[in-house]
Amino acid sequence: MNPALALPNRRVEEWKYSDLARALGDAGFGDASAGVQMRVLPACVEAIELDQPVRPLWVSAHYGKLKTNAVSALSLAKAASGLALRVPKGQVVAAPLRLTVTGEGHTRLLLVLEEGASLTLLEEGDAAGTRNAGFEIVLGANAELHHVRLAPVSVAVQVEEISVRLAGDARYYGHFANFGAKLSRTELAIALEGEGSEAHLSGVSVLSGNAHADVTTYVTHAVGHTQSTQLFKKVVGGHGQAVYQGKVTVAKGADGADSRQTAKALLLGERAEADLKPELEILADDVKCAHGAAVGDLDADSLFYLRTRGISEQEARHLLIHAFLEDALSDIAHNELRETVRGAVSRALNEVAA
Amino acid sequence: MLDIKNLHVAVNGKEILKGLSLRVDAGQVHAIMGPNGSGKSTLSYVLAGRSGYDITEGSITYNGEDLAALPPEERAAKGVFLAMQYPVEIPGVTTMMFLKSALNAQRRSRGESEMDAIGVLKSVRAKAATLNVSEEMLKRALNVGFSGGEKKRLEILQMALFEPKLAILDETDSGLDIDALRLVAEGVNGLRSPSRAMLVITHYQRLLDYIVPDRIHVLAKGRIVAEGGKELALELEAKGYEQIVKDAA
């Protein structure tokens, strides 16, 4: 095998908490092609299957151009399928576009929002299938994307890298809800390349049993007057393991960059684990950056207070766990999608806090 | 209604209450006064059922039942209410949602039907107006960003909503200016009833100018050392705790 395409193991720093080589074993990801399915294509969105021999210019101009890690290099090399989508200049798509990542093996998605375009995307995945998906998202000047990813509980290995590139004044709102897999890795690489661009990332993980979920983010403020926020909350029970690694880089000369990152975990069992690692690299002079991480248990004073009001211990625990996740969930702007995620979170919490 | 006999309570192995006896009948308002460290807050916590407060001797009987055997939520459903000195802040739970959850949890526990959101809202609104609790406060996260007065008003609003049989008010006057104190006291007085008993725990006599008790008990070093009518508060104010404790010895 080409050494550049070798699977990372825990001796690779970025994969320390998620030993991909071990989880996959000798079988690896295999050579099959997974796919990206769409229920309904909105009228003003253009879609191209990536297995076409001839690709239009807007695809070839962007495909395979963004930051790649070991696994996305692999999906680029091996994926024989996938989808490219384009929202043309100035188009505002009102109804959410729903995608499902399915099957076994590798797949790719390219999403291009041209200048001033706007889209809400709900991305789901099927639970079966060992899978490696590579997403590239290109946001033109003043484009706006709301991206909600809802990953189901899975016993497979599911890896996804999402690279987002933002031109001036473009806005990316990403929410990543995750209920764990044998190994689940969501890696976000956000490049704020135009002045005035912003990325707001939030997410919740609710893990029970032996579930693992790793959210790793790289946010680069390449130019000044860019803004990024991150808010990731984890509730971990059983033998679950939640991982957050977040690296924010502010490039030299990117003055006026504003970055905040918060990761918090609530551990509900002796064997539950959370590894939170926020990281900052600042090469500019005049920036506002803050980060924080905390791992804890439910607050005893709050539990007692609720119980003195007649709320049972179990209901009080549920209430406090929901409350813990609430600020990350309320970041989802689209009402219907927010309620979809809330519903999935409630069901997962019934498992973890039962 | 409440009959405490020879109560000994230890926290982390240290004895705080050392043989406290007290009886409060329905329709009565009793005040517990005492200096800092006398065991006032321990008494309120042990009545509400906080874990870590171990009863090593004695008994607490509430309407003929052993109160100490019940978890906090069952005490609440049976009509015991503690207005706390420091109500907790819970981000992520709106005040209104909390009130609805608590009210319905108590109703379920008593075998009553649950109230729907509109029913709870109507009931809360009717009581909120007299306590000057705004609609906006009800929409905010529970106690988050509330002033001291707002927190205490919300405690009394809960008391009005839950209609307890035994209400324990722990240092309800602390942190209140005179206007807030008056408002809270009016709220409490409005809830005095022949079927309800109240235990008002306070360090200062000031609150008792507004909530006039039927009986005052002075707590010192974990025991009741003096008892009397409402005039005892004035004597305490004049002489100070030290003298009263000495006189009693």
mmCIF file of C-alpha atoms in Angstrom, chain B:
data_model
loop_
_atom_site.group_PDB
_atom_site.id
_atom_site.type_symbol
_atom_site.label_atom_id
_atom_site.label_comp_id
_atom_site.label_asym_id
_atom_site.label_seq_id
_atom_site.Cartn_x
_atom_site.Cartn_y
_atom_site.Cartn_z
ATOM 1 C CA MET B 1 -48.547 19.024 62.289
ATOM 2 C CA LEU B 2 -44.800 18.966 62.930
ATOM 3 C CA ASP B 3 -43.417 17.326 66.027
ATOM 4 C CA ILE B 4 -39.652 17.170 66.456
ATOM 5 C CA LYS B 5 -38.406 15.252 69.478
ATOM 6 C CA ASN B 6 -34.882 15.191 70.882
ATOM 7 C CA LEU B 7 -33.385 15.567 67.397
ATOM 8 C CA HIS B 8 -29.662 14.930 67.015
ATOM 9 C CA VAL B 9 -28.155 15.525 63.580
ATOM 10 C CA ALA B 10 -24.567 15.036 62.471
ATOM 11 C CA VAL B 11 -22.918 16.355 59.328
ATOM 12 C CA ASN B 12 -19.683 14.616 58.322
ATOM 13 C CA GLY B 13 -19.614 12.983 61.762
ATOM 14 C CA LYS B 14 -19.887 16.318 63.594
ATOM 15 C CA GLU B 15 -22.975 16.776 65.738
ATOM 16 C CA ILE B 16 -24.775 20.023 64.858
ATOM 17 C CA LEU B 17 -28.242 19.556 66.373
ATOM 18 C CA LYS B 18 -28.031 18.219 69.912
ATOM 19 C CA GLY B 19 -31.450 17.308 71.190
ATOM 20 C CA LEU B 20 -33.803 19.796 69.519
ATOM 21 C CA SER B 21 -37.494 19.505 70.334
ATOM 22 C CA LEU B 22 -40.190 21.576 68.669
ATOM 23 C CA ARG B 23 -43.884 21.325 67.923
ATOM 24 C CA VAL B 24 -45.801 23.412 65.372
ATOM 25 C CA ASP B 25 -49.565 23.039 64.943
ATOM 26 C CA ALA B 26 -51.681 23.817 61.888
ATOM 27 C CA GLY B 27 -52.545 27.485 61.577
ATOM 28 C CA GLN B 28 -49.486 28.564 63.557
ATOM 29 C CA VAL B 29 -46.437 30.545 62.533
ATOM 30 C CA HIS B 30 -43.337 29.823 64.571
ATOM 31 C CA ALA B 31 -40.008 31.578 64.294
ATOM 32 C CA ILE B 32 -36.628 30.026 64.939
ATOM 33 C CA MET B 33 -34.054 32.646 65.809
ATOM 34 C CA GLY B 34 -30.454 32.035 66.528
ATOM 35 C CA PRO B 35 -26.912 33.258 66.027
ATOM 36 C CA ASN B 36 -24.695 32.064 63.175
ATOM 37 C CA GLY B 37 -23.617 28.468 63.609
ATOM 38 C CA SER B 38 -26.499 27.602 65.950
ATOM 39 C CA GLY B 39 -27.851 24.941 63.542
ATOM 40 C CA LYS B 40 -30.651 26.906 61.824
ATOM 41 C CA SER B 41 -29.769 25.877 58.284
ATOM 42 C CA THR B 42 -29.086 22.309 59.387
ATOM 43 C CA LEU B 43 -32.630 22.176 60.739
ATOM 44 C CA SER B 44 -34.097 23.407 57.466
ATOM 45 C CA TYR B 45 -32.024 20.950 55.399
ATOM 46 C CA VAL B 46 -32.851 17.983 57.598
ATOM 47 C CA LEU B 47 -36.548 18.810 57.359
ATOM 48 C CA ALA B 48 -36.297 18.952 53.546
ATOM 49 C CA GLY B 49 -34.293 15.719 53.397
ATOM 50 C CA ARG B 50 -30.843 16.681 52.208
ATOM 51 C CA SER B 51 -28.412 13.768 52.039
ATOM 52 C CA GLY B 52 -25.396 13.980 54.318
ATOM 53 C CA TYR B 53 -27.483 15.198 57.274
ATOM 54 C CA ASP B 54 -27.630 12.114 59.477
ATOM 55 C CA ILE B 55 -30.217 11.775 62.204
ATOM 56 C CA THR B 56 -28.375 9.960 64.997
ATOM 57 C CA GLU B 57 -31.144 10.212 67.600
ATOM 58 C CA GLY B 58 -34.692 11.488 67.999
ATOM 59 C CA SER B 59 -37.576 11.797 65.560
ATOM 60 C CA ILE B 60 -39.380 14.107 63.147
ATOM 61 C CA THR B 61 -43.082 13.380 62.891
ATOM 62 C CA TYR B 62 -45.167 15.146 60.254
ATOM 63 C CA ASN B 63 -48.921 14.579 60.338
ATOM 64 C CA GLY B 64 -48.331 11.355 62.235
ATOM 65 C CA GLU B 65 -45.756 10.086 59.733
ATOM 66 C CA ASP B 66 -41.992 9.585 60.121
ATOM 67 C CA LEU B 67 -40.753 12.408 57.896
ATOM 68 C CA ALA B 68 -37.122 11.297 58.011
ATOM 69 C CA ALA B 69 -37.994 8.075 56.173
ATOM 70 C CA LEU B 70 -39.170 9.930 53.052
ATOM 71 C CA PRO B 71 -37.026 11.164 50.134
ATOM 72 C CA PRO B 72 -37.181 14.942 49.480
ATOM 73 C CA GLU B 73 -39.618 14.642 46.557
ATOM 74 C CA GLU B 74 -42.161 12.694 48.624
ATOM 75 C CA ARG B 75 -41.963 15.238 51.422
ATOM 76 C CA ALA B 76 -42.749 17.927 48.833
ATOM 77 C CA ALA B 77 -45.713 15.960 47.485
ATOM 78 C CA LYS B 78 -47.022 15.568 51.031
ATOM 79 C CA GLY B 79 -46.925 19.306 51.527
ATOM 80 C CA VAL B 80 -43.510 20.197 52.953
ATOM 81 C CA PHE B 81 -41.934 23.234 51.310
ATOM 82 C CA LEU B 82 -38.544 24.804 51.975
ATOM 83 C CA ALA B 83 -37.939 28.335 50.739
ATOM 84 C CA MET B 84 -34.171 28.318 50.476
ATOM 85 C CA GLN B 85 -31.679 30.883 51.618
ATOM 86 C CA TYR B 86 -29.691 30.422 48.421
ATOM 87 C CA PRO B 87 -31.964 29.202 45.591
ATOM 88 C CA VAL B 88 -29.839 27.509 42.918
ATOM 89 C CA GLU B 89 -29.370 28.801 39.408
ATOM 90 C CA ILE B 90 -30.092 26.279 36.661
ATOM 91 C CA PRO B 91 -29.131 27.441 33.156
ATOM 92 C CA GLY B 92 -30.982 25.645 30.378
ATOM 93 C CA VAL B 93 -34.276 25.229 32.281
ATOM 94 C CA THR B 94 -36.734 28.086 31.968
ATOM 95 C CA THR B 95 -38.479 29.175 35.159
ATOM 96 C CA MET B 96 -41.884 28.421 33.662
ATOM 97 C CA MET B 97 -40.866 24.933 32.563
ATOM 98 C CA PHE B 98 -39.445 24.256 36.025
ATOM 99 C CA LEU B 99 -42.688 25.370 37.710
ATOM 100 C CA LYS B 100 -44.739 23.137 35.437
ATOM 101 C CA SER B 101 -42.459 20.110 35.992
ATOM 102 C CA ALA B 102 -42.505 20.578 39.764
ATOM 103 C CA LEU B 103 -46.245 21.202 40.032
ATOM 104 C CA ASN B 104 -47.109 18.185 37.906
ATOM 105 C CA ALA B 105 -44.579 15.942 39.654
ATOM 106 C CA GLN B 106 -46.287 16.751 42.963
ATOM 107 C CA ARG B 107 -49.737 16.213 41.477
ATOM 108 C CA ARG B 108 -48.727 12.866 39.946
ATOM 109 C CA SER B 109 -47.281 11.746 43.247
ATOM 110 C CA ARG B 110 -50.604 12.532 44.958
ATOM 111 C CA GLY B 111 -52.561 10.673 42.272
ATOM 112 C CA GLU B 112 -54.016 13.900 40.839
ATOM 113 C CA SER B 113 -54.266 14.641 37.114
ATOM 114 C CA GLU B 114 -51.508 16.686 35.486
ATOM 115 C CA MET B 115 -52.185 20.263 34.496
ATOM 116 C CA ASP B 116 -51.589 21.283 30.896
ATOM 117 C CA ALA B 117 -49.288 24.153 29.946
ATOM 118 C CA ILE B 118 -52.136 26.655 29.725
ATOM 119 C CA GLY B 119 -53.571 25.650 33.096
ATOM 120 C CA VAL B 120 -50.172 26.026 34.757
ATOM 121 C CA LEU B 121 -49.592 29.350 33.016
ATOM 122 C CA LYS B 122 -52.917 30.759 34.244
ATOM 123 C CA SER B 123 -52.284 29.587 37.759
ATOM 124 C CA VAL B 124 -48.737 31.010 37.787
ATOM 125 C CA ARG B 125 -49.792 34.346 36.278
ATOM 126 C CA ALA B 126 -52.509 34.895 38.875
ATOM 127 C CA LYS B 127 -49.982 34.455 41.680
ATOM 128 C CA ALA B 128 -47.041 36.132 39.965
ATOM 129 C CA ALA B 129 -48.821 39.479 39.684
ATOM 130 C CA THR B 130 -49.178 40.008 43.437
ATOM 131 C CA LEU B 131 -45.500 39.135 44.002
ATOM 132 C CA ASN B 132 -44.358 41.398 41.200
ATOM 133 C CA VAL B 133 -42.824 38.484 39.291
ATOM 134 C CA SER B 134 -42.756 39.569 35.664
ATOM 135 C CA GLU B 135 -43.632 37.524 32.591
ATOM 136 C CA GLU B 136 -40.064 38.103 31.445
ATOM 137 C CA MET B 137 -38.648 36.482 34.630
ATOM 138 C CA LEU B 138 -40.741 33.386 33.971
ATOM 139 C CA LYS B 139 -39.196 33.033 30.528
ATOM 140 C CA ARG B 140 -35.617 33.305 31.803
ATOM 141 C CA ALA B 141 -33.534 30.328 32.937
ATOM 142 C CA LEU B 142 -34.309 29.418 36.550
ATOM 143 C CA ASN B 143 -32.768 32.010 38.895
ATOM 144 C CA VAL B 144 -30.040 32.816 36.346
ATOM 145 C CA GLY B 145 -29.216 36.504 36.511
ATOM 146 C CA PHE B 146 -31.979 37.100 39.091
ATOM 147 C CA SER B 147 -31.306 39.669 41.795
ATOM 148 C CA GLY B 148 -31.471 38.571 45.439
ATOM 149 C CA GLY B 149 -34.985 39.968 45.701
ATOM 150 C CA GLU B 150 -36.134 38.264 42.501
ATOM 151 C CA LYS B 151 -34.865 34.908 43.742
ATOM 152 C CA LYS B 152 -36.719 35.243 47.041
ATOM 153 C CA ARG B 153 -39.909 36.390 45.317
ATOM 154 C CA LEU B 154 -39.735 33.333 43.104
ATOM 155 C CA GLU B 155 -39.397 31.117 46.193
ATOM 156 C CA ILE B 156 -42.564 32.648 47.631
ATOM 157 C CA LEU B 157 -44.304 32.302 44.258
ATOM 158 C CA GLN B 158 -43.528 28.583 44.402
ATOM 159 C CA MET B 159 -44.965 28.462 47.903
ATOM 160 C CA ALA B 160 -48.145 30.094 46.645
ATOM 161 C CA LEU B 161 -48.341 27.705 43.695
ATOM 162 C CA PHE B 162 -47.606 24.461 45.546
ATOM 163 C CA GLU B 163 -49.880 25.333 48.494
ATOM 164 C CA PRO B 164 -47.839 23.411 51.079
ATOM 165 C CA LYS B 165 -49.146 22.371 54.499
ATOM 166 C CA LEU B 166 -45.820 23.075 56.170
ATOM 167 C CA ALA B 167 -43.669 25.908 54.858
ATOM 168 C CA ILE B 168 -40.135 26.429 56.123
ATOM 169 C CA LEU B 169 -38.618 29.788 55.271
ATOM 170 C CA ASP B 170 -34.840 29.745 55.657
ATOM 171 C CA GLU B 171 -33.377 33.260 56.038
ATOM 172 C CA THR B 172 -35.898 34.593 53.551
ATOM 173 C CA ASP B 173 -34.936 38.136 54.598
ATOM 174 C CA SER B 174 -31.229 37.807 53.796
ATOM 175 C CA GLY B 175 -30.074 40.023 50.977
ATOM 176 C CA LEU B 176 -33.342 41.967 50.750
ATOM 177 C CA ASP B 177 -33.757 45.714 50.955
ATOM 178 C CA ILE B 178 -36.733 47.057 52.886
ATOM 179 C CA ASP B 179 -39.088 47.272 49.898
ATOM 180 C CA ALA B 180 -38.285 43.739 48.754
ATOM 181 C CA LEU B 181 -38.668 42.521 52.330
ATOM 182 C CA ARG B 182 -42.094 44.088 52.618
ATOM 183 C CA LEU B 183 -43.221 42.542 49.329
ATOM 184 C CA VAL B 184 -42.008 39.088 50.320
ATOM 185 C CA ALA B 185 -43.568 39.389 53.799
ATOM 186 C CA GLU B 186 -46.919 40.415 52.308
ATOM 187 C CA GLY B 187 -46.717 37.363 50.067
ATOM 188 C CA VAL B 188 -46.056 35.135 53.051
ATOM 189 C CA ASN B 189 -48.806 36.736 55.175
ATOM 190 C CA GLY B 190 -51.256 36.184 52.341
ATOM 191 C CA LEU B 191 -50.547 32.472 52.634
ATOM 192 C CA ARG B 192 -51.242 32.227 56.362
ATOM 193 C CA SER B 193 -54.151 29.888 56.814
ATOM 194 C CA PRO B 194 -55.773 27.757 59.540
ATOM 195 C CA SER B 195 -54.685 24.626 57.670
ATOM 196 C CA ARG B 196 -51.077 25.686 57.132
ATOM 197 C CA ALA B 197 -48.100 25.783 59.477
ATOM 198 C CA MET B 198 -45.028 27.918 58.945
ATOM 199 C CA LEU B 199 -41.549 27.848 60.375
ATOM 200 C CA VAL B 200 -39.691 31.097 59.816
ATOM 201 C CA ILE B 201 -35.948 30.782 60.340
ATOM 202 C CA THR B 202 -34.091 34.030 60.761
ATOM 203 C CA HIS B 203 -31.079 35.643 62.340
ATOM 204 C CA TYR B 204 -32.648 39.076 62.655
ATOM 205 C CA GLN B 205 -35.758 40.364 64.348
ATOM 206 C CA ARG B 206 -36.449 42.662 61.368
ATOM 207 C CA LEU B 207 -38.391 40.054 59.361
ATOM 208 C CA LEU B 208 -40.633 39.359 62.365
ATOM 209 C CA ASP B 209 -41.881 42.970 62.285
ATOM 210 C CA TYR B 210 -43.568 41.975 59.037
ATOM 211 C CA ILE B 211 -44.316 38.303 59.572
ATOM 212 C CA VAL B 212 -45.542 38.302 63.155
ATOM 213 C CA PRO B 213 -45.091 34.836 64.691
ATOM 214 C CA ASP B 214 -47.287 33.084 67.220
ATOM 215 C CA ARG B 215 -44.232 31.693 68.954
ATOM 216 C CA ILE B 216 -40.486 32.239 68.928
ATOM 217 C CA HIS B 217 -37.846 29.625 69.705
ATOM 218 C CA VAL B 218 -34.226 30.567 70.264
ATOM 219 C CA LEU B 219 -31.748 28.078 68.883
ATOM 220 C CA ALA B 220 -28.192 28.018 70.205
ATOM 221 C CA LYS B 221 -25.550 25.336 69.921
ATOM 222 C CA GLY B 222 -27.995 22.856 68.454
ATOM 223 C CA ARG B 223 -30.723 23.173 71.092
ATOM 224 C CA ILE B 224 -33.754 25.346 71.824
ATOM 225 C CA VAL B 225 -32.612 27.490 74.762
ATOM 226 C CA ALA B 226 -35.496 29.924 75.093
ATOM 227 C CA GLU B 227 -39.105 30.180 73.963
ATOM 228 C CA GLY B 228 -41.750 32.828 74.117
ATOM 229 C CA GLY B 229 -44.299 34.948 72.311
ATOM 230 C CA LYS B 230 -43.575 37.595 69.696
ATOM 231 C CA GLU B 231 -42.185 39.971 72.337
ATOM 232 C CA LEU B 232 -39.146 37.675 72.683
ATOM 233 C CA ALA B 233 -37.857 39.020 69.371
ATOM 234 C CA LEU B 234 -37.652 42.527 70.815
ATOM 235 C CA GLU B 235 -35.902 41.270 73.919
ATOM 236 C CA LEU B 236 -33.373 39.487 71.700
ATOM 237 C CA GLU B 237 -32.833 42.625 69.673
ATOM 238 C CA ALA B 238 -32.228 44.623 72.846
ATOM 239 C CA LYS B 239 -30.077 42.175 74.794
ATOM 240 C CA GLY B 240 -28.384 40.211 72.015
ATOM 241 C CA TYR B 241 -28.124 36.457 71.689
ATOM 242 C CA GLU B 242 -25.272 36.101 74.141
ATOM 243 C CA GLN B 243 -27.277 37.439 77.077
ATOM 244 C CA ILE B 244 -30.386 35.372 76.293
ATOM 245 C CA VAL B 245 -28.312 32.207 75.990
ATOM 246 C CA LYS B 246 -26.631 33.042 79.314
ATOM 247 C CA ASP B 247 -29.963 33.823 81.037
ATOM 248 C CA ALA B 248 -31.304 30.486 79.839
ATOM 249 C CA ALA B 249 -28.320 28.524 81.139
#
